[in-house]
Amino acid sequence: MTISALGINHKTASVDLREQVAFSAEQLDTALQAVRNLQGVEEAVIVSTCNRTELYCRGEVSGDLLLGWLTGFHSLPPDALENHHYLFQGEQAITHLMSVASGLDSLVLGEPQILGQVKQAYQAAKRQASVGGILERLFQQTFRVAKTVRNETAVGQNAVSVAYAAVSMARHIFANLQNSKVLLIGAGDTSELVAQHLKQQGVSEIIVANRTLQRAREMAERVGATAHSLSELSELLPQADIVVSSTASTLPIVGKGSIEKALKKRRHRPMLLIDLAVPRDIEEQVNELDDAYLYTVDDLQSIISENIRNREQAAREAQVIIQQQTQEFNDWLKSLNSVELVREYRTHTRTLADEQLKKALAQLEQGKDPAEVLQRFSHRLVQQLTHKPTNLLKSAGENNDQYTLAVLQQLWSEPSSDPSEGK
């Protein structure tokens, strides 16, 4: 009943190689069926993101077989992944999955998106009926672990990207970002990330100003903003409570004089200016002005470094939680030992039968009709023995769980001999 995890990620492979091994949405169903058909594979889930591709399997299957299938599916040379993959089995595989889902194995420590991606991978495998009782329980427990890590540690807190740090700073300075008007200078990736974080904080008024108006319009359409040209900066600056600049200009775009004029038009309502560009977009002398608060990427970097240290400490706390949960899952796996299950099942049924027999004997001693007592004894015992299987059948039917339905059907599909015969 071995659980295996084979894959590549941002630590072991280049972007180019990761792109070649990634599964598109159109490929995923076919891939799940194919890996499920490999000799020894009983269950399978494929997790594929921009930073990782991983196969999680349950069954007696070799790592070489999984690696060969992965390279073959993507038409890569047999040795393409030889020095770029990892293979975990048993307890290590369980710990790895829980660490991945909790954001501890991500490019950005503690990032929350990976949990949603793991859930999507699990749901895709469920739709293809490639998840059975073991991986079902493992992934459900993994989701609970990730939630516990998020709630009980600080691994997902504090800004660790420049864009998020900028928005976090704005959130601490302004009591309510929803009432703030934001001007983004530049329409590159960083500005778009800032816009997305601002939207998550409830900011509704965002202005994008860029040298190329068409690019500003394209970004504005994606993030729900308005687009303008840089030539309109003198009119736009007085409107902005927060200015975030990130361009590739080699010279400052915003000077001390333009901010001074903007503050006068604003009647000296404060302005927060965050310069994410290197070299600077905003003149350093802006800091000399009252009511103008300028922060650079260096200022944010010190915040980020401190927050990374905080996350690393939280990650150590999270590992303790994961180790405990890994042990708990391992204990459950061990409890599935067939000999122990048989013993427990027989003990359970014997206890139920003894309870009903005790009641029946007491009724006979009271002089009740033996036929009626036996009939009641039989009815109650059947009710108790079939209660849990009946609930399992109903649940499996409602969830279209064909695996569980097939297993339960074996309980009565063929007539069984009386175990007392021949004795």
Short mmCIF file of C-alpha atoms in Angstrom, two decimals:
data_model
loop_
_atom_site.label_atom_id
_atom_site.label_comp_id
_atom_site.label_asym_id
_atom_site.label_seq_id
_atom_site.Cartn_x
_atom_site.Cartn_y
_atom_site.Cartn_z
CA MET A 1 0.00 0.00 0.00
CA THR A 2 2.90 2.37 -0.85
CA ILE A 3 2.25 6.04 -1.55
CA SER A 4 4.71 7.62 -4.01
CA ALA A 5 5.34 11.21 -5.09
CA LEU A 6 7.48 11.83 -8.17
CA GLY A 7 8.00 15.24 -9.70
CA ILE A 8 10.04 18.27 -10.65
CA ASN A 9 9.75 21.82 -9.33
CA HIS A 10 11.39 25.26 -9.33
CA LYS A 11 14.23 23.93 -7.20
CA THR A 12 15.18 21.05 -9.50
CA ALA A 13 14.39 22.19 -13.05
CA SER A 14 14.57 25.28 -15.26
CA VAL A 15 11.49 27.12 -16.49
CA ASP A 16 11.98 25.65 -19.97
CA LEU A 17 12.01 22.10 -18.65
CA ARG A 18 9.06 22.71 -16.33
CA GLU A 19 7.06 24.03 -19.28
CA GLN A 20 7.80 20.87 -21.29
CA VAL A 21 6.59 18.61 -18.47
CA ALA A 22 3.48 20.61 -17.51
CA PHE A 23 0.04 19.12 -18.27
CA SER A 24 -2.50 21.32 -20.00
CA ALA A 25 -6.15 21.12 -18.97
CA GLU A 26 -6.85 19.26 -22.22
CA GLN A 27 -4.14 16.67 -21.48
CA LEU A 28 -5.01 16.02 -17.86
CA ASP A 29 -7.89 13.57 -18.27
CA THR A 30 -5.95 11.45 -20.75
CA ALA A 31 -2.85 11.56 -18.54
CA LEU A 32 -4.79 10.45 -15.45
CA GLN A 33 -6.23 7.47 -17.29
CA ALA A 34 -2.80 6.57 -18.66
CA VAL A 35 -0.95 6.70 -15.34
CA ARG A 36 -3.80 4.84 -13.67
CA ASN A 37 -3.28 2.02 -16.19
CA LEU A 38 0.39 1.60 -15.29
CA GLN A 39 1.22 -1.73 -13.69
CA GLY A 40 0.92 -1.51 -9.91
CA VAL A 41 -0.86 1.88 -9.82
CA GLU A 42 -4.13 1.69 -7.90
CA GLU A 43 -4.85 5.42 -7.47
CA ALA A 44 -3.32 8.58 -8.95
CA VAL A 45 -3.47 12.38 -8.75
CA ILE A 46 -1.48 14.77 -10.99
CA VAL A 47 -0.56 18.23 -9.69
CA SER A 48 0.65 20.51 -12.48
CA THR A 49 1.39 24.24 -12.04
CA CYS A 50 3.89 26.70 -13.49
CA ASN A 51 6.36 25.80 -10.73
CA ARG A 52 5.84 22.03 -10.38
CA THR A 53 4.56 18.83 -11.96
CA GLU A 54 4.01 15.94 -9.54
CA LEU A 55 2.50 12.47 -9.68
CA TYR A 56 0.97 11.10 -6.49
CA CYS A 57 0.28 7.36 -6.72
CA ARG A 58 -0.87 4.58 -4.44
CA GLY A 59 0.28 1.07 -5.23
CA GLU A 60 3.35 -1.07 -5.69
CA VAL A 61 4.99 0.90 -8.50
CA SER A 62 8.64 1.76 -9.12
CA GLY A 63 9.94 5.29 -9.47
CA ASP A 64 11.64 4.31 -12.75
CA LEU A 65 8.29 3.29 -14.23
CA LEU A 66 6.68 6.60 -13.24
CA LEU A 67 9.66 8.61 -14.51
CA GLY A 68 9.68 6.73 -17.80
CA TRP A 69 5.97 7.31 -18.24
CA LEU A 70 6.29 11.05 -17.51
CA THR A 71 9.08 11.60 -20.05
CA GLY A 72 7.36 9.38 -22.60
CA PHE A 73 4.00 11.15 -22.28
CA HIS A 74 5.66 14.47 -23.11
CA SER A 75 7.86 12.96 -25.85
CA LEU A 76 11.10 13.87 -24.08
CA PRO A 77 14.40 11.99 -24.31
CA PRO A 78 14.55 9.15 -21.74
CA ASP A 79 17.22 10.93 -19.68
CA ALA A 80 15.68 14.43 -19.86
CA LEU A 81 14.55 14.36 -16.22
CA GLU A 82 17.27 12.11 -14.86
CA ASN A 83 19.00 14.81 -12.81
CA HIS A 84 15.98 17.04 -12.28
CA HIS A 85 13.38 14.92 -10.52
CA TYR A 86 12.71 13.75 -6.97
CA LEU A 87 10.99 10.64 -5.66
CA PHE A 88 9.43 10.33 -2.22
CA GLN A 89 7.75 7.21 -0.91
CA GLY A 90 5.79 6.28 2.18
CA GLU A 91 6.06 8.77 5.02
CA GLN A 92 8.23 11.17 2.98
CA ALA A 93 5.60 11.32 0.21
CA ILE A 94 2.86 12.12 2.73
CA THR A 95 4.95 14.85 4.36
CA HIS A 96 5.85 16.30 0.96
CA LEU A 97 2.21 16.59 -0.14
CA MET A 98 1.22 18.29 3.11
CA SER A 99 4.18 20.68 2.82
CA VAL A 100 3.27 21.54 -0.77
CA ALA A 101 -0.39 22.23 0.04
CA SER A 102 0.63 24.36 3.05
CA GLY A 103 2.86 26.59 0.89
CA LEU A 104 6.13 25.43 2.48
CA ASP A 105 7.60 24.16 -0.79
CA SER A 106 6.62 27.17 -2.92
CA LEU A 107 8.80 29.67 -4.73
CA VAL A 108 7.36 32.29 -2.37
CA LEU A 109 7.21 30.72 1.09
CA GLY A 110 3.66 30.57 2.39
CA GLU A 111 1.89 31.62 -0.81
CA PRO A 112 -1.77 30.53 -0.65
CA GLN A 113 -2.50 29.82 -4.33
CA ILE A 114 -0.96 26.34 -4.29
CA LEU A 115 -3.67 24.97 -1.96
CA GLY A 116 -6.35 25.83 -4.52
CA GLN A 117 -4.26 24.24 -7.27
CA VAL A 118 -3.85 21.01 -5.26
CA LYS A 119 -7.62 20.96 -4.63
CA GLN A 120 -8.27 21.35 -8.37
CA ALA A 121 -5.89 18.45 -9.10
CA TYR A 122 -7.72 16.29 -6.58
CA GLN A 123 -11.12 17.17 -8.06
CA ALA A 124 -9.88 16.35 -11.57
CA ALA A 125 -8.71 12.94 -10.34
CA LYS A 126 -12.07 12.38 -8.62
CA ARG A 127 -13.91 13.07 -11.88
CA GLN A 128 -11.77 10.43 -13.59
CA ALA A 129 -12.39 7.95 -10.74
CA SER A 130 -8.62 7.66 -10.21
CA VAL A 131 -8.92 8.42 -6.49
CA GLY A 132 -9.93 5.64 -4.10
CA GLY A 133 -10.16 5.30 -0.37
CA ILE A 134 -6.47 5.85 0.45
CA LEU A 135 -5.68 8.98 -1.58
CA GLU A 136 -9.17 10.27 -0.81
CA ARG A 137 -8.36 10.25 2.89
CA LEU A 138 -4.80 11.54 2.35
CA PHE A 139 -5.89 14.57 0.33
CA GLN A 140 -8.79 15.40 2.64
CA GLN A 141 -6.43 15.27 5.62
CA THR A 142 -3.91 17.36 3.67
CA PHE A 143 -6.50 20.09 3.11
CA ARG A 144 -7.26 20.15 6.83
CA VAL A 145 -3.53 20.38 7.61
CA ALA A 146 -3.06 23.30 5.22
CA LYS A 147 -5.97 25.12 6.87
CA THR A 148 -4.51 24.48 10.32
CA VAL A 149 -1.09 25.76 9.22
CA ARG A 150 -2.72 28.90 7.80
CA ASN A 151 -4.75 29.52 10.96
CA GLU A 152 -2.23 28.56 13.65
CA THR A 153 1.04 29.91 12.20
CA ALA A 154 2.13 33.15 10.52
CA VAL A 155 3.53 31.39 7.46
CA GLY A 156 1.09 33.14 5.12
CA GLN A 157 1.24 36.53 6.79
CA ASN A 158 3.44 39.56 6.09
CA ALA A 159 4.50 40.84 2.69
CA VAL A 160 7.22 38.94 0.84
CA SER A 161 6.90 40.47 -2.64
CA VAL A 162 7.58 44.08 -3.58
CA ALA A 163 4.07 44.53 -5.01
CA TYR A 164 2.36 43.07 -1.95
CA ALA A 165 4.67 44.98 0.40
CA ALA A 166 3.71 48.23 -1.30
CA VAL A 167 0.00 47.56 -0.80
CA SER A 168 0.57 46.41 2.78
CA MET A 169 2.35 49.67 3.55
CA ALA A 170 -0.51 51.64 2.03
CA ARG A 171 -3.00 49.66 4.09
CA HIS A 172 -1.16 50.51 7.31
CA ILE A 173 -0.89 54.21 6.51
CA PHE A 174 -4.46 54.69 5.28
CA ALA A 175 -7.17 53.50 7.64
CA ASN A 176 -9.47 52.57 4.76
CA LEU A 177 -8.07 51.88 1.31
CA GLN A 178 -11.56 51.63 -0.13
CA ASN A 179 -11.82 55.41 0.05
CA SER A 180 -8.39 56.01 -1.51
CA LYS A 181 -7.70 56.90 -5.11
CA VAL A 182 -4.59 55.23 -6.55
CA LEU A 183 -2.40 56.29 -9.46
CA LEU A 184 -0.17 53.59 -10.98
CA ILE A 185 2.64 54.92 -13.16
CA GLY A 186 3.72 52.20 -15.56
CA ALA A 187 1.81 49.23 -16.98
CA GLY A 188 4.28 46.38 -16.49
CA ASP A 189 3.93 43.15 -14.51
CA THR A 190 4.74 44.78 -11.14
CA SER A 191 2.12 47.48 -11.61
CA GLU A 192 -0.45 44.87 -12.57
CA LEU A 193 0.34 42.84 -9.44
CA VAL A 194 -0.05 45.97 -7.34
CA ALA A 195 -3.41 46.61 -8.99
CA GLN A 196 -4.59 43.08 -8.24
CA HIS A 197 -3.60 43.39 -4.56
CA LEU A 198 -5.34 46.77 -4.37
CA LYS A 199 -8.52 45.27 -5.78
CA GLN A 200 -8.40 42.57 -3.11
CA GLN A 201 -8.27 45.34 -0.51
CA GLY A 202 -11.44 46.90 -1.90
CA VAL A 203 -9.89 49.81 -3.85
CA SER A 204 -12.31 50.82 -6.58
CA GLU A 205 -10.61 53.87 -8.12
CA ILE A 206 -7.35 53.02 -9.90
CA ILE A 207 -5.72 55.11 -12.61
CA VAL A 208 -3.04 53.67 -14.90
CA ALA A 209 -0.67 56.10 -16.62
CA ASN A 210 1.83 54.76 -19.13
CA ARG A 211 4.06 56.05 -21.89
CA THR A 212 2.22 53.83 -24.36
CA LEU A 213 -1.50 54.51 -24.00
CA GLN A 214 -2.53 51.25 -25.68
CA ARG A 215 -0.64 49.20 -23.10
CA ALA A 216 -2.24 51.24 -20.31
CA ARG A 217 -5.66 50.47 -21.79
CA GLU A 218 -4.93 46.74 -21.99
CA MET A 219 -3.86 46.60 -18.35
CA ALA A 220 -6.73 48.84 -17.24
CA GLU A 221 -9.21 46.51 -18.89
CA ARG A 222 -7.76 43.51 -17.03
CA VAL A 223 -7.79 45.14 -13.59
CA GLY A 224 -10.82 47.41 -13.85
CA ALA A 225 -9.01 50.76 -13.99
CA THR A 226 -8.94 53.85 -16.20
CA ALA A 227 -6.09 54.45 -18.66
CA HIS A 228 -4.14 57.63 -19.37
CA SER A 229 -0.93 58.78 -21.00
CA LEU A 230 2.10 59.98 -19.01
CA SER A 231 1.59 63.37 -20.60
CA GLU A 232 -1.46 63.78 -18.33
CA LEU A 233 0.51 63.32 -15.08
CA SER A 234 0.18 66.94 -13.99
CA GLU A 235 -3.63 66.58 -14.02
CA LEU A 236 -3.63 63.09 -12.50
CA LEU A 237 -1.28 63.63 -9.54
CA PRO A 238 -3.57 65.98 -7.54
CA GLN A 239 -6.32 63.33 -7.69
CA ALA A 240 -4.18 60.57 -6.17
CA ASP A 241 -3.98 59.70 -2.49
CA ILE A 242 -1.49 56.96 -3.33
CA VAL A 243 1.03 56.94 -6.17
CA VAL A 244 2.90 53.73 -7.06
CA SER A 245 5.49 54.05 -9.81
CA SER A 246 7.23 51.21 -11.64
CA THR A 247 8.64 52.01 -15.07
CA ALA A 248 11.82 51.23 -16.99
CA SER A 249 12.72 54.91 -17.39
CA THR A 250 16.37 55.85 -16.88
CA LEU A 251 15.42 59.30 -15.58
CA PRO A 252 12.93 60.40 -12.88
CA ILE A 253 9.39 60.87 -14.16
CA VAL A 254 7.96 62.62 -11.09
CA GLY A 255 9.87 65.62 -9.73
CA LYS A 256 9.68 67.58 -6.50
CA GLY A 257 8.01 70.51 -8.28
CA SER A 258 5.16 68.43 -9.71
CA ILE A 259 4.36 66.97 -6.28
CA GLU A 260 4.54 70.42 -4.70
CA LYS A 261 1.95 71.69 -7.19
CA ALA A 262 -0.20 68.63 -6.65
CA LEU A 263 -0.20 69.13 -2.87
CA LYS A 264 -1.33 72.74 -3.26
CA LYS A 265 -4.26 71.65 -5.41
CA ARG A 266 -5.06 68.98 -2.79
CA ARG A 267 -4.95 71.63 -0.06
CA HIS A 268 -2.14 69.63 1.49
CA ARG A 269 -4.06 66.43 2.00
CA PRO A 270 -1.30 63.77 2.49
CA MET A 271 0.08 61.77 -0.42
CA LEU A 272 1.81 58.39 -0.16
CA LEU A 273 4.33 57.80 -2.94
CA ILE A 274 5.94 54.38 -3.44
CA ASP A 275 8.76 54.15 -5.98
CA LEU A 276 9.32 50.55 -7.07
CA ALA A 277 11.60 51.44 -9.99
CA VAL A 278 15.35 50.99 -10.27
CA PRO A 279 16.66 53.53 -11.19
CA ARG A 280 14.19 55.81 -9.40
CA ASP A 281 11.05 57.19 -11.00
CA ILE A 282 10.43 59.79 -8.26
CA GLU A 283 13.00 62.39 -7.22
CA GLU A 284 14.42 61.80 -3.74
CA GLN A 285 13.83 65.49 -2.87
CA VAL A 286 10.09 64.82 -2.73
CA ASN A 287 10.74 63.64 0.85
CA GLU A 288 11.54 67.24 1.77
CA LEU A 289 7.92 68.24 1.25
CA ASP A 290 5.44 68.29 4.10
CA ASP A 291 2.48 65.95 3.55
CA ALA A 292 4.40 63.86 0.97
CA TYR A 293 5.62 60.47 2.17
CA LEU A 294 8.03 58.76 -0.22
CA TYR A 295 9.19 55.16 0.09
CA THR A 296 11.56 53.37 -2.28
CA VAL A 297 12.12 49.73 -3.14
CA ASP A 298 14.99 49.70 -0.62
CA ASP A 299 12.62 50.75 2.16
CA LEU A 300 10.29 47.92 1.22
CA GLN A 301 13.12 45.43 0.95
CA SER A 302 13.96 45.78 4.63
CA ILE A 303 10.31 45.05 5.44
CA ILE A 304 10.33 42.04 3.12
CA SER A 305 13.55 40.64 4.62
CA GLU A 306 12.11 40.86 8.12
CA ASN A 307 8.87 39.26 6.98
CA ILE A 308 10.75 36.42 5.29
CA ARG A 309 12.51 35.70 8.58
CA ASN A 310 9.12 35.69 10.32
CA ARG A 311 7.72 33.29 7.72
CA GLU A 312 10.70 30.97 8.07
CA GLN A 313 10.08 30.75 11.81
CA ALA A 314 6.41 30.07 11.12
CA ALA A 315 7.42 27.40 8.60
CA ARG A 316 9.34 25.57 11.32
CA GLU A 317 6.20 25.64 13.46
CA ALA A 318 4.20 24.37 10.49
CA GLN A 319 6.58 21.45 10.02
CA VAL A 320 5.79 20.29 13.54
CA ILE A 321 2.07 20.24 12.66
CA ILE A 322 2.79 18.37 9.42
CA GLN A 323 4.95 15.76 11.14
CA GLN A 324 2.19 15.10 13.66
CA GLN A 325 -0.40 14.74 10.91
CA THR A 326 1.90 12.51 8.85
CA GLN A 327 2.24 10.20 11.83
CA GLU A 328 -1.53 10.20 12.31
CA PHE A 329 -2.09 9.22 8.68
CA ASN A 330 0.59 6.54 8.91
CA ASP A 331 -1.10 5.11 12.00
CA TRP A 332 -4.36 4.95 10.08
CA LEU A 333 -2.65 3.17 7.19
CA LYS A 334 -1.21 0.61 9.58
CA SER A 335 -4.66 0.04 11.03
CA LEU A 336 -5.74 -1.17 7.60
CA ASN A 337 -3.70 -4.34 8.10
CA SER A 338 -6.08 -7.12 7.05
CA VAL A 339 -5.44 -9.35 10.06
CA GLU A 340 -6.16 -6.54 12.47
CA LEU A 341 -9.25 -5.51 10.52
CA VAL A 342 -10.63 -9.05 10.59
CA ARG A 343 -10.05 -9.24 14.35
CA GLU A 344 -11.70 -5.87 14.95
CA TYR A 345 -14.64 -6.71 12.69
CA ARG A 346 -15.30 -10.02 14.41
CA THR A 347 -15.02 -8.42 17.84
CA HIS A 348 -17.47 -5.70 16.78
CA THR A 349 -20.05 -8.12 15.40
CA ARG A 350 -19.68 -10.47 18.39
CA THR A 351 -20.32 -7.53 20.75
CA LEU A 352 -23.49 -6.60 18.86
CA ALA A 353 -24.70 -10.20 18.85
CA ASP A 354 -23.98 -10.65 22.56
CA GLU A 355 -25.93 -7.49 23.41
CA GLN A 356 -28.99 -8.65 21.49
CA LEU A 357 -28.68 -12.20 22.83
CA LYS A 358 -28.62 -10.88 26.39
CA LYS A 359 -31.81 -8.94 25.75
CA ALA A 360 -33.48 -11.98 24.14
CA LEU A 361 -32.60 -14.28 27.06
CA ALA A 362 -33.97 -11.75 29.52
CA GLN A 363 -37.26 -11.65 27.59
CA LEU A 364 -37.48 -15.46 27.53
CA GLU A 365 -36.97 -15.53 31.31
CA GLN A 366 -39.90 -13.13 31.59
CA GLY A 367 -42.06 -15.74 29.82
CA LYS A 368 -42.49 -13.93 26.49
CA ASP A 369 -43.37 -15.91 23.36
CA PRO A 370 -40.09 -17.56 22.08
CA ALA A 371 -41.01 -17.08 18.41
CA GLU A 372 -41.67 -13.37 18.97
CA VAL A 373 -38.41 -13.01 20.94
CA LEU A 374 -36.40 -14.71 18.20
CA GLN A 375 -38.02 -12.59 15.53
CA ARG A 376 -37.21 -9.39 17.46
CA PHE A 377 -33.64 -10.66 18.09
CA SER A 378 -33.11 -11.29 14.38
CA HIS A 379 -34.58 -7.92 13.35
CA ARG A 380 -32.50 -5.87 15.80
CA LEU A 381 -29.25 -7.68 14.96
CA VAL A 382 -29.78 -7.16 11.21
CA GLN A 383 -30.52 -3.48 11.83
CA GLN A 384 -27.28 -2.99 13.76
CA LEU A 385 -25.11 -4.95 11.33
CA THR A 386 -26.41 -3.16 8.25
CA HIS A 387 -26.61 0.40 9.64
CA LYS A 388 -23.08 1.56 8.71
CA PRO A 389 -22.87 -0.30 5.35
CA THR A 390 -26.25 1.19 4.38
CA ASN A 391 -25.03 4.72 5.15
CA LEU A 392 -21.83 4.06 3.18
CA LEU A 393 -23.86 2.87 0.19
CA LYS A 394 -26.10 5.94 0.29
CA SER A 395 -23.13 8.28 0.54
CA ALA A 396 -21.24 6.52 -2.26
CA GLY A 397 -24.32 6.68 -4.48
CA GLU A 398 -24.85 10.39 -3.84
CA ASN A 399 -21.17 11.11 -4.59
CA ASN A 400 -20.99 8.73 -7.56
CA ASP A 401 -18.15 6.92 -5.76
CA GLN A 402 -17.92 3.89 -8.05
CA TYR A 403 -14.90 2.47 -6.23
CA THR A 404 -16.69 2.21 -2.86
CA LEU A 405 -19.88 0.90 -4.50
CA ALA A 406 -17.89 -1.85 -6.24
CA VAL A 407 -16.15 -2.88 -3.01
CA LEU A 408 -19.40 -3.01 -1.03
CA GLN A 409 -21.15 -4.96 -3.76
CA GLN A 410 -18.66 -7.79 -3.27
CA LEU A 411 -20.17 -8.38 0.18
CA TRP A 412 -23.21 -10.05 -1.35
CA SER A 413 -22.53 -10.50 -5.08
CA GLU A 414 -21.62 -14.18 -4.63
CA PRO A 415 -23.22 -16.65 -2.19
CA SER A 416 -20.91 -17.44 0.69
CA SER A 417 -20.66 -20.83 2.34
CA ASP A 418 -21.56 -21.33 5.96
CA PRO A 419 -18.25 -21.10 7.89
CA SER A 420 -19.56 -23.72 10.29
CA GLU A 421 -20.00 -26.36 7.55
CA GLY A 422 -17.61 -29.26 7.69
CA LYS A 423 -16.92 -28.81 11.39
#
